[in-house]
Amino acid sequence: MSSCGCGSLTQVQPAAPATLSTRITWRDVLGGWRVRWGIGRMSYRIAPGLYRIGQPDSKSPVLVTANYKLTVDAVRRELTGLNVWLLVLDTNGVNVWCAAGKGTFGSAELVRRVEATGLARVVEHRRLVLPQLGAVGVAAHEVKRATGFSVSYGPVRARDIPAYLAAGMRATPEMRRVSFGWKERMVLAPMELVPAWKPALGILAALVALDLVRHRELTPHLAADIVRFFGAILTGGVLVPLLLPWLPSRAFSVKGAVAGALWAAAAAWWLPTGAVEAAGAALLIMAITSYMALNFTGTTTFTTNAGARLEVRRSLAPILVAAGVGAILRVAAAFV
Amino acid sequence: MQYILNGHSLVLDPALCNGCGRCEEVCPHAVFSIVNRKALIARRGNCMECGACRMNCPPGAIQVSSGVGCAAAIIAGMRNKNAGCADACNCG
């Protein structure tokens, strides 16, 4: 670029960075709740680019994040009273860790965004602070080579950013560890329940049909089946995540089956039936809870790809057999 | 918590390691320690094979077969060869 600042005609002059508030409104809270239930989750995003938090100057730190609005909200909420730049990458509205796994929160997008925003002219220093979980997609040494900016990986959680900055960009070991406490497991439970809705309608229709074919009217048998079934969904989608550390075995399918067996026992005690019906219901319940628990692997913070492959290979057949035998027993119990 | 096969494929070549400490910095499960200016796999059983260490190792001293530990994505891939992580999570 020439010294007169006129540059080339093809280069788009970056717009002046907009200011982001650190206040979370009820609208943000409602929006976060909606996307947890899967409503409009993939269009919950903000425009990528450079934003101001407070009144940053050329010496202020530059924090980098993803353009999922839930992520941006989690970050800006923690920055109250700070003056920093926020560089938002285009991750197609996906959170930092998942986007880093896909490579959209990656070296190429970071280099592109640093250049597109003219960051080198906005700040005098040459340092970017990335969320630690972004490291899955970003190679710090490549970004340095391409842009001159060195990358510091900040804390895993946004709430540790003020302490990290105050300590001169030094993270404690605690800030670097990813946690998965019960609150973190529960906030994701709706995402386990939502995919269950469609198959649930099919199973509900089958239960109604069974009752109508057998008794020519709706009977208490149907009510018992519905209680057992929704109990199974809640066991797989809520109870398994909640009790995850205490359920036996490392295999999620086994954890799910154990939780399912507990619910089947409780249901059999609460809704006494014949042995065949109880056995059929128990097998169906365990198939549902085991499969839902298996799918929870992707939500956790410690599963490996090789392990999940092995578990899918070993558990899918037993789950399908349990579901098949359970269905046969449940139908047989109605007619014997 | 630990899963199945944690850290199974993680390999560190001490001859290539320059002791920069990036692996220790980026690991979300504190798998690495730096001892005498060399990285060391101190807690292999905690490794979820995310690949952040390999990605950020300038001399290329770390190898790990990384991927998402997600059964839903693997099942989606079994049903449709081209499907993967994005299809399981419906996130483009």
Short mmCIF file of C-alpha atoms in Angstrom, two decimals:
data_model
loop_
_atom_site.label_atom_id
_atom_site.label_comp_id
_atom_site.label_asym_id
_atom_site.label_seq_id
_atom_site.Cartn_x
_atom_site.Cartn_y
_atom_site.Cartn_z
CA MET A 1 0.00 0.00 0.00
CA SER A 2 1.27 3.49 -0.81
CA SER A 3 2.07 6.06 1.85
CA CYS A 4 -0.77 8.34 0.80
CA GLY A 5 -3.21 5.73 2.07
CA CYS A 6 -5.12 5.53 -1.19
CA GLY A 7 -4.36 1.84 -1.65
CA SER A 8 -5.61 -0.14 -4.58
CA LEU A 9 -9.09 0.27 -5.93
CA THR A 10 -9.97 -3.38 -5.48
CA GLN A 11 -9.28 -3.34 -1.76
CA VAL A 12 -12.43 -2.77 0.22
CA GLN A 13 -11.88 -0.34 3.06
CA PRO A 14 -13.00 -2.09 6.25
CA ALA A 15 -15.92 -0.39 7.92
CA ALA A 16 -15.32 1.20 11.32
CA PRO A 17 -15.71 -1.52 13.98
CA ALA A 18 -19.13 -1.56 15.62
CA THR A 19 -19.44 -1.57 19.39
CA LEU A 20 -20.83 -4.62 21.18
CA SER A 21 -22.55 -4.16 24.51
CA THR A 22 -21.59 -6.38 27.44
CA ARG A 23 -25.18 -6.39 28.67
CA ILE A 24 -27.32 -9.48 28.18
CA THR A 25 -30.98 -8.62 27.61
CA TRP A 26 -34.04 -10.87 28.11
CA ARG A 27 -34.05 -11.19 24.32
CA ASP A 28 -30.58 -12.81 24.46
CA VAL A 29 -31.69 -15.13 27.26
CA LEU A 30 -34.78 -16.16 25.30
CA GLY A 31 -32.69 -16.63 22.14
CA GLY A 32 -30.25 -18.87 24.00
CA TRP A 33 -33.10 -20.95 25.40
CA ARG A 34 -34.63 -21.33 21.94
CA VAL A 35 -31.46 -22.60 20.26
CA ARG A 36 -30.90 -25.12 23.08
CA TRP A 37 -34.22 -26.61 21.97
CA GLY A 38 -32.99 -26.64 18.40
CA ILE A 39 -35.17 -23.77 17.13
CA GLY A 40 -33.33 -21.74 14.49
CA ARG A 41 -30.01 -22.96 15.89
CA MET A 42 -28.19 -22.75 12.57
CA SER A 43 -29.19 -19.16 11.87
CA TYR A 44 -28.26 -17.82 15.33
CA ARG A 45 -25.20 -15.87 14.29
CA ILE A 46 -23.71 -12.40 14.05
CA ALA A 47 -21.76 -10.84 11.18
CA PRO A 48 -18.05 -11.76 11.31
CA GLY A 49 -15.58 -8.90 11.66
CA LEU A 50 -13.92 -6.66 14.24
CA TYR A 51 -15.98 -5.30 17.14
CA ARG A 52 -15.27 -2.90 20.00
CA ILE A 53 -15.97 -3.86 23.60
CA GLY A 54 -15.87 -0.70 25.74
CA GLN A 55 -13.40 1.86 24.34
CA PRO A 56 -10.39 -0.05 23.03
CA ASP A 57 -7.33 1.75 21.62
CA SER A 58 -4.31 0.65 19.63
CA LYS A 59 -2.79 -1.05 22.70
CA SER A 60 -5.90 -3.01 23.72
CA PRO A 61 -5.89 -6.80 23.53
CA VAL A 62 -7.54 -8.58 20.60
CA LEU A 63 -9.76 -11.53 21.52
CA VAL A 64 -10.88 -13.97 18.83
CA THR A 65 -14.14 -15.90 18.84
CA ALA A 66 -16.74 -17.66 16.65
CA ASN A 67 -19.86 -16.09 15.15
CA TYR A 68 -22.40 -18.34 16.92
CA LYS A 69 -24.44 -15.74 18.78
CA LEU A 70 -24.64 -17.91 21.91
CA THR A 71 -20.82 -17.95 21.93
CA VAL A 72 -20.53 -14.19 21.37
CA ASP A 73 -23.06 -13.60 24.19
CA ALA A 74 -21.08 -15.86 26.54
CA VAL A 75 -17.91 -13.88 25.75
CA ARG A 76 -19.19 -10.28 25.81
CA ARG A 77 -21.11 -10.86 29.05
CA GLU A 78 -17.80 -11.60 30.79
CA LEU A 79 -16.04 -8.50 29.41
CA THR A 80 -17.97 -5.87 31.39
CA GLY A 81 -15.69 -2.94 32.22
CA LEU A 82 -12.89 -4.06 29.90
CA ASN A 83 -11.68 -2.29 26.75
CA VAL A 84 -10.82 -4.92 24.15
CA TRP A 85 -11.19 -5.73 20.47
CA LEU A 86 -13.28 -8.75 19.56
CA LEU A 87 -12.41 -10.41 16.25
CA VAL A 88 -15.34 -12.61 15.23
CA LEU A 89 -14.51 -15.37 12.72
CA ASP A 90 -17.01 -16.75 10.23
CA THR A 91 -17.70 -20.27 11.53
CA ASN A 92 -21.15 -20.54 9.91
CA GLY A 93 -22.71 -19.90 13.29
CA VAL A 94 -21.03 -22.87 14.98
CA ASN A 95 -19.35 -22.71 18.42
CA VAL A 96 -15.55 -22.56 18.76
CA TRP A 97 -14.78 -26.19 19.61
CA CYS A 98 -17.05 -27.80 17.02
CA ALA A 99 -15.99 -25.28 14.37
CA ALA A 100 -12.31 -25.90 15.18
CA GLY A 101 -12.93 -29.64 14.73
CA LYS A 102 -14.35 -28.94 11.29
CA GLY A 103 -11.58 -26.45 10.45
CA THR A 104 -13.91 -23.46 9.99
CA PHE A 105 -12.47 -21.92 13.15
CA GLY A 106 -9.07 -22.41 11.57
CA SER A 107 -5.79 -20.86 10.51
CA ALA A 108 -7.07 -19.93 7.03
CA GLU A 109 -10.19 -18.10 8.28
CA LEU A 110 -8.18 -16.36 11.01
CA VAL A 111 -5.55 -15.13 8.53
CA ARG A 112 -8.29 -14.01 6.12
CA ARG A 113 -10.18 -12.14 8.86
CA VAL A 114 -7.05 -10.41 10.21
CA GLU A 115 -6.38 -9.11 6.70
CA ALA A 116 -10.01 -8.23 5.84
CA THR A 117 -10.43 -6.14 8.99
CA GLY A 118 -7.09 -4.35 8.58
CA LEU A 119 -6.24 -5.34 12.15
CA ALA A 120 -2.56 -4.52 11.70
CA ARG A 121 -3.54 -0.85 11.22
CA VAL A 122 -5.97 -0.85 14.16
CA VAL A 123 -3.56 -2.09 16.85
CA GLU A 124 0.19 -1.51 17.28
CA HIS A 125 0.90 -4.79 19.05
CA ARG A 126 1.02 -8.13 17.26
CA ARG A 127 -0.77 -10.52 19.55
CA LEU A 128 -4.06 -12.42 19.26
CA VAL A 129 -5.80 -14.13 22.16
CA LEU A 130 -7.68 -17.25 21.06
CA PRO A 131 -9.94 -19.46 23.14
CA GLN A 132 -7.91 -22.53 24.04
CA LEU A 133 -10.40 -24.93 22.44
CA GLY A 134 -9.81 -23.16 19.12
CA ALA A 135 -6.38 -24.80 19.05
CA VAL A 136 -7.91 -27.90 17.47
CA GLY A 137 -8.30 -25.92 14.23
CA VAL A 138 -5.57 -23.27 14.42
CA ALA A 139 -1.82 -23.72 14.03
CA ALA A 140 -0.32 -20.80 15.94
CA HIS A 141 3.02 -20.92 14.11
CA GLU A 142 1.29 -20.78 10.71
CA VAL A 143 -0.79 -17.75 11.71
CA LYS A 144 2.37 -16.01 12.92
CA ARG A 145 4.13 -16.71 9.63
CA ALA A 146 1.20 -15.47 7.54
CA THR A 147 0.16 -12.37 9.51
CA GLY A 148 2.97 -11.46 11.91
CA PHE A 149 0.53 -11.85 14.79
CA SER A 150 1.53 -14.29 17.49
CA VAL A 151 -1.21 -16.44 19.00
CA SER A 152 -1.75 -16.83 22.73
CA TYR A 153 -4.26 -19.43 23.76
CA GLY A 154 -6.42 -17.99 26.50
CA PRO A 155 -8.66 -19.84 28.94
CA VAL A 156 -11.19 -22.50 27.95
CA ARG A 157 -14.07 -20.61 29.57
CA ALA A 158 -15.03 -17.01 28.80
CA ARG A 159 -15.58 -16.25 32.47
CA ASP A 160 -11.82 -16.61 33.09
CA ILE A 161 -10.88 -13.97 30.48
CA PRO A 162 -10.75 -10.99 32.91
CA ALA A 163 -8.45 -12.89 35.30
CA TYR A 164 -6.33 -14.09 32.37
CA LEU A 165 -5.88 -10.54 31.03
CA ALA A 166 -5.27 -9.13 34.52
CA ALA A 167 -2.50 -11.71 35.05
CA GLY A 168 -0.68 -10.47 31.95
CA MET A 169 -2.18 -13.10 29.63
CA ARG A 170 -1.20 -16.02 31.81
CA ALA A 171 -3.60 -18.91 32.27
CA THR A 172 -3.59 -21.03 35.38
CA PRO A 173 -3.68 -24.83 34.86
CA GLU A 174 -7.29 -24.72 36.07
CA MET A 175 -8.22 -22.28 33.25
CA ARG A 176 -6.78 -24.74 30.71
CA ARG A 177 -8.76 -27.78 31.76
CA VAL A 178 -12.10 -28.51 30.16
CA SER A 179 -14.78 -29.41 32.69
CA PHE A 180 -18.05 -31.29 32.30
CA GLY A 181 -19.97 -30.78 35.54
CA TRP A 182 -23.63 -31.55 36.02
CA LYS A 183 -24.74 -28.05 35.00
CA GLU A 184 -22.82 -28.33 31.75
CA ARG A 185 -24.35 -31.75 31.10
CA MET A 186 -27.88 -30.57 31.89
CA VAL A 187 -27.83 -27.46 29.71
CA LEU A 188 -27.37 -29.78 26.72
CA ALA A 189 -30.12 -32.25 27.68
CA PRO A 190 -32.75 -30.60 25.46
CA MET A 191 -30.51 -31.30 22.47
CA GLU A 192 -30.81 -35.00 23.36
CA LEU A 193 -34.60 -34.86 23.64
CA VAL A 194 -35.33 -32.93 20.45
CA PRO A 195 -34.15 -35.63 17.99
CA ALA A 196 -36.31 -38.16 19.87
CA TRP A 197 -39.57 -36.46 18.90
CA LYS A 198 -40.03 -37.87 15.41
CA PRO A 199 -39.40 -41.55 16.26
CA ALA A 200 -41.46 -41.00 19.44
CA LEU A 201 -44.55 -40.15 17.36
CA GLY A 202 -44.11 -43.39 15.38
CA ILE A 203 -43.79 -45.50 18.53
CA LEU A 204 -46.79 -43.73 20.08
CA ALA A 205 -48.86 -44.56 16.98
CA ALA A 206 -47.75 -48.22 17.23
CA LEU A 207 -48.78 -48.37 20.92
CA VAL A 208 -52.21 -46.88 20.14
CA ALA A 209 -52.64 -49.32 17.25
CA LEU A 210 -51.71 -52.29 19.47
CA ASP A 211 -54.29 -51.29 22.07
CA LEU A 212 -57.02 -50.69 19.47
CA VAL A 213 -56.36 -53.95 17.63
CA ARG A 214 -56.33 -55.99 20.85
CA HIS A 215 -59.11 -54.36 22.86
CA ARG A 216 -61.08 -52.38 20.20
CA GLU A 217 -60.85 -49.37 22.55
CA LEU A 218 -58.25 -47.37 24.46
CA THR A 219 -57.46 -49.08 27.77
CA PRO A 220 -55.22 -48.59 30.82
CA HIS A 221 -52.68 -50.82 29.01
CA LEU A 222 -52.01 -47.93 26.65
CA ALA A 223 -51.60 -45.48 29.53
CA ALA A 224 -49.04 -47.83 31.13
CA ASP A 225 -47.17 -48.19 27.82
CA ILE A 226 -47.05 -44.40 27.38
CA VAL A 227 -45.72 -43.87 30.92
CA ARG A 228 -43.03 -46.53 30.38
CA PHE A 229 -42.09 -45.05 27.00
CA PHE A 230 -41.81 -41.40 28.05
CA GLY A 231 -39.99 -42.50 31.17
CA ALA A 232 -37.49 -44.23 28.91
CA ILE A 233 -36.98 -41.06 26.84
CA LEU A 234 -36.43 -38.96 29.97
CA THR A 235 -34.11 -41.62 31.41
CA GLY A 236 -31.98 -41.66 28.24
CA GLY A 237 -32.06 -37.91 27.60
CA VAL A 238 -31.88 -36.46 31.12
CA LEU A 239 -31.08 -39.08 33.76
CA VAL A 240 -28.12 -40.61 31.89
CA PRO A 241 -26.37 -37.22 31.35
CA LEU A 242 -27.10 -36.28 34.97
CA LEU A 243 -25.75 -39.53 36.45
CA LEU A 244 -23.01 -40.00 33.84
CA PRO A 245 -20.00 -40.22 36.21
CA TRP A 246 -21.73 -42.70 38.53
CA LEU A 247 -23.27 -45.11 36.03
CA PRO A 248 -21.03 -48.19 35.67
CA SER A 249 -18.74 -48.91 32.67
CA ARG A 250 -16.91 -46.56 30.31
CA ALA A 251 -19.22 -47.58 27.46
CA PHE A 252 -22.14 -45.15 27.18
CA SER A 253 -24.41 -47.88 25.78
CA VAL A 254 -23.88 -49.88 28.98
CA LYS A 255 -24.48 -46.79 31.15
CA GLY A 256 -27.73 -46.25 29.24
CA ALA A 257 -28.79 -49.89 29.56
CA VAL A 258 -28.17 -49.84 33.32
CA ALA A 259 -30.22 -46.64 33.74
CA GLY A 260 -32.92 -48.21 31.55
CA ALA A 261 -32.97 -51.35 33.71
CA LEU A 262 -33.47 -49.16 36.79
CA TRP A 263 -36.40 -47.39 35.15
CA ALA A 264 -37.86 -50.71 33.91
CA ALA A 265 -37.70 -52.09 37.46
CA ALA A 266 -39.34 -48.95 38.86
CA ALA A 267 -42.05 -49.10 36.19
CA ALA A 268 -42.72 -52.81 36.83
CA TRP A 269 -43.12 -52.09 40.54
CA TRP A 270 -45.33 -49.07 39.93
CA LEU A 271 -47.41 -50.57 37.08
CA PRO A 272 -47.67 -54.29 37.84
CA THR A 273 -48.25 -56.46 34.75
CA GLY A 274 -47.69 -60.00 33.55
CA ALA A 275 -44.12 -61.30 33.32
CA VAL A 276 -44.03 -61.39 29.51
CA GLU A 277 -45.31 -57.81 29.18
CA ALA A 278 -42.83 -56.59 31.82
CA ALA A 279 -39.93 -58.39 30.10
CA GLY A 280 -40.89 -57.00 26.69
CA ALA A 281 -41.26 -53.48 28.10
CA ALA A 282 -37.90 -53.77 29.92
CA LEU A 283 -36.06 -54.78 26.75
CA LEU A 284 -37.67 -51.94 24.78
CA ILE A 285 -36.84 -49.42 27.52
CA MET A 286 -33.22 -50.57 27.70
CA ALA A 287 -32.84 -50.41 23.90
CA ILE A 288 -34.10 -46.80 23.91
CA THR A 289 -31.98 -45.63 26.85
CA SER A 290 -28.88 -47.44 25.59
CA TYR A 291 -29.18 -45.88 22.13
CA MET A 292 -29.80 -42.40 23.52
CA ALA A 293 -26.83 -42.75 25.87
CA LEU A 294 -24.67 -43.89 22.94
CA ASN A 295 -25.60 -40.70 21.08
CA PHE A 296 -24.60 -38.60 24.09
CA THR A 297 -20.93 -39.46 23.36
CA GLY A 298 -20.80 -36.58 20.86
CA THR A 299 -21.89 -34.06 23.47
CA THR A 300 -19.22 -34.91 26.02
CA THR A 301 -15.71 -33.53 26.40
CA PHE A 302 -13.66 -36.71 26.78
CA THR A 303 -14.72 -39.32 24.19
CA THR A 304 -12.35 -40.38 21.42
CA ASN A 305 -13.14 -41.14 17.80
CA ALA A 306 -11.53 -44.59 17.93
CA GLY A 307 -13.41 -45.43 21.13
CA ALA A 308 -16.76 -44.30 19.70
CA ARG A 309 -16.15 -46.39 16.57
CA LEU A 310 -15.45 -49.45 18.68
CA GLU A 311 -18.48 -48.86 20.85
CA VAL A 312 -20.82 -48.40 17.87
CA ARG A 313 -19.51 -51.65 16.35
CA ARG A 314 -20.04 -53.61 19.56
CA SER A 315 -23.33 -52.14 20.80
CA LEU A 316 -25.52 -51.56 17.77
CA ALA A 317 -26.41 -55.26 17.23
CA PRO A 318 -27.35 -55.93 20.90
CA ILE A 319 -29.48 -52.75 20.94
CA LEU A 320 -31.33 -53.78 17.77
CA VAL A 321 -31.83 -57.35 19.04
CA ALA A 322 -33.17 -56.07 22.38
CA ALA A 323 -35.56 -53.76 20.55
CA GLY A 324 -36.76 -56.57 18.24
CA VAL A 325 -37.22 -59.20 20.97
CA GLY A 326 -38.80 -56.59 23.27
CA ALA A 327 -41.34 -55.62 20.60
CA ILE A 328 -42.22 -59.27 19.92
CA LEU A 329 -42.69 -60.00 23.64
CA ARG A 330 -44.77 -56.85 24.19
CA VAL A 331 -47.08 -57.69 21.27
CA ALA A 332 -47.27 -61.36 22.30
CA ALA A 333 -48.21 -60.34 25.86
CA ALA A 334 -51.21 -58.46 24.51
CA PHE A 335 -52.59 -61.51 22.72
CA VAL A 336 -51.63 -64.41 25.01
CA MET B 1 -13.99 -39.18 33.34
CA GLN B 2 -12.34 -41.51 30.88
CA TYR B 3 -13.70 -43.25 27.80
CA ILE B 4 -12.59 -46.22 25.69
CA LEU B 5 -9.14 -46.18 24.00
CA ASN B 6 -8.23 -42.72 25.37
CA GLY B 7 -4.85 -41.60 24.03
CA HIS B 8 -4.38 -44.84 22.10
CA SER B 9 -2.95 -43.23 18.96
CA LEU B 10 -0.98 -40.40 20.59
CA VAL B 11 2.74 -40.57 19.72
CA LEU B 12 5.43 -38.08 20.72
CA ASP B 13 8.91 -38.13 19.19
CA PRO B 14 11.25 -36.70 21.84
CA ALA B 15 14.04 -36.34 19.27
CA LEU B 16 11.98 -33.79 17.31
CA CYS B 17 10.57 -31.97 20.38
CA ASN B 18 12.04 -28.50 20.88
CA GLY B 19 10.44 -28.00 24.30
CA CYS B 20 8.36 -24.98 23.25
CA GLY B 21 5.49 -26.04 25.51
CA ARG B 22 2.67 -25.41 23.05
CA CYS B 23 1.26 -28.93 23.55
CA GLU B 24 0.97 -28.36 27.28
CA GLU B 25 -0.68 -24.99 26.58
CA VAL B 26 -3.35 -26.25 24.15
CA CYS B 27 -4.25 -29.59 25.77
CA PRO B 28 -7.69 -29.38 27.45
CA HIS B 29 -6.97 -32.48 29.55
CA ALA B 30 -3.45 -31.75 30.85
CA VAL B 31 -1.98 -34.79 29.08
CA PHE B 32 1.49 -33.24 28.68
CA SER B 33 4.13 -32.10 31.12
CA ILE B 34 7.35 -30.30 30.22
CA VAL B 35 10.30 -31.92 31.99
CA ASN B 36 13.88 -30.81 31.34
CA ARG B 37 12.78 -28.78 28.27
CA LYS B 38 11.12 -31.79 26.65
CA ALA B 39 7.44 -32.64 26.39
CA LEU B 40 6.31 -35.80 28.13
CA ILE B 41 3.02 -37.72 27.84
CA ALA B 42 2.22 -37.70 31.54
CA ARG B 43 -1.48 -38.60 31.54
CA ARG B 44 -2.23 -40.58 28.37
CA GLY B 45 -5.52 -41.95 29.77
CA ASN B 46 -6.99 -38.42 29.81
CA CYS B 47 -6.35 -37.87 26.09
CA MET B 48 -9.49 -37.46 23.93
CA GLU B 49 -7.42 -37.30 20.72
CA CYS B 50 -8.74 -33.86 19.69
CA GLY B 51 -5.54 -33.10 17.77
CA ALA B 52 -4.83 -29.61 19.15
CA CYS B 53 -1.28 -30.61 20.19
CA ARG B 54 -0.36 -32.02 16.79
CA MET B 55 -1.83 -28.95 15.09
CA ASN B 56 0.28 -26.60 17.22
CA CYS B 57 3.56 -28.52 17.33
CA PRO B 58 5.96 -26.47 15.15
CA PRO B 59 8.57 -29.25 14.65
CA GLY B 60 5.87 -31.89 14.02
CA ALA B 61 6.93 -34.09 16.92
CA ILE B 62 3.38 -35.21 17.73
CA GLN B 63 1.19 -37.63 15.82
CA VAL B 64 -2.38 -38.46 16.81
CA SER B 65 -5.29 -39.89 14.90
CA SER B 66 -7.91 -37.29 15.75
CA GLY B 67 -11.61 -37.10 15.12
CA VAL B 68 -14.88 -36.44 16.88
CA GLY B 69 -15.86 -39.02 19.49
CA CYS B 70 -19.50 -38.95 18.43
CA ALA B 71 -21.50 -42.16 17.90
CA ALA B 72 -24.29 -40.26 16.12
CA ALA B 73 -21.81 -39.03 13.49
CA ILE B 74 -20.36 -42.54 13.09
CA ILE B 75 -23.83 -44.08 12.68
CA ALA B 76 -24.76 -41.34 10.18
CA GLY B 77 -21.57 -42.25 8.30
CA MET B 78 -22.54 -45.95 8.28
CA ARG B 79 -25.92 -45.11 6.75
CA ASN B 80 -24.49 -42.69 4.21
CA LYS B 81 -20.80 -42.82 3.34
CA ASN B 82 -20.57 -39.05 2.82
CA ALA B 83 -22.30 -38.13 6.06
CA GLY B 84 -20.36 -37.08 9.11
CA CYS B 85 -20.16 -34.74 12.07
CA ALA B 86 -22.16 -31.95 10.44
CA ASP B 87 -25.00 -34.25 9.44
CA ALA B 88 -25.32 -35.74 12.92
CA CYS B 89 -25.50 -32.29 14.52
CA ASN B 90 -27.41 -30.69 11.66
CA CYS B 91 -24.90 -27.84 11.66
CA GLY B 92 -23.92 -27.44 8.02
#
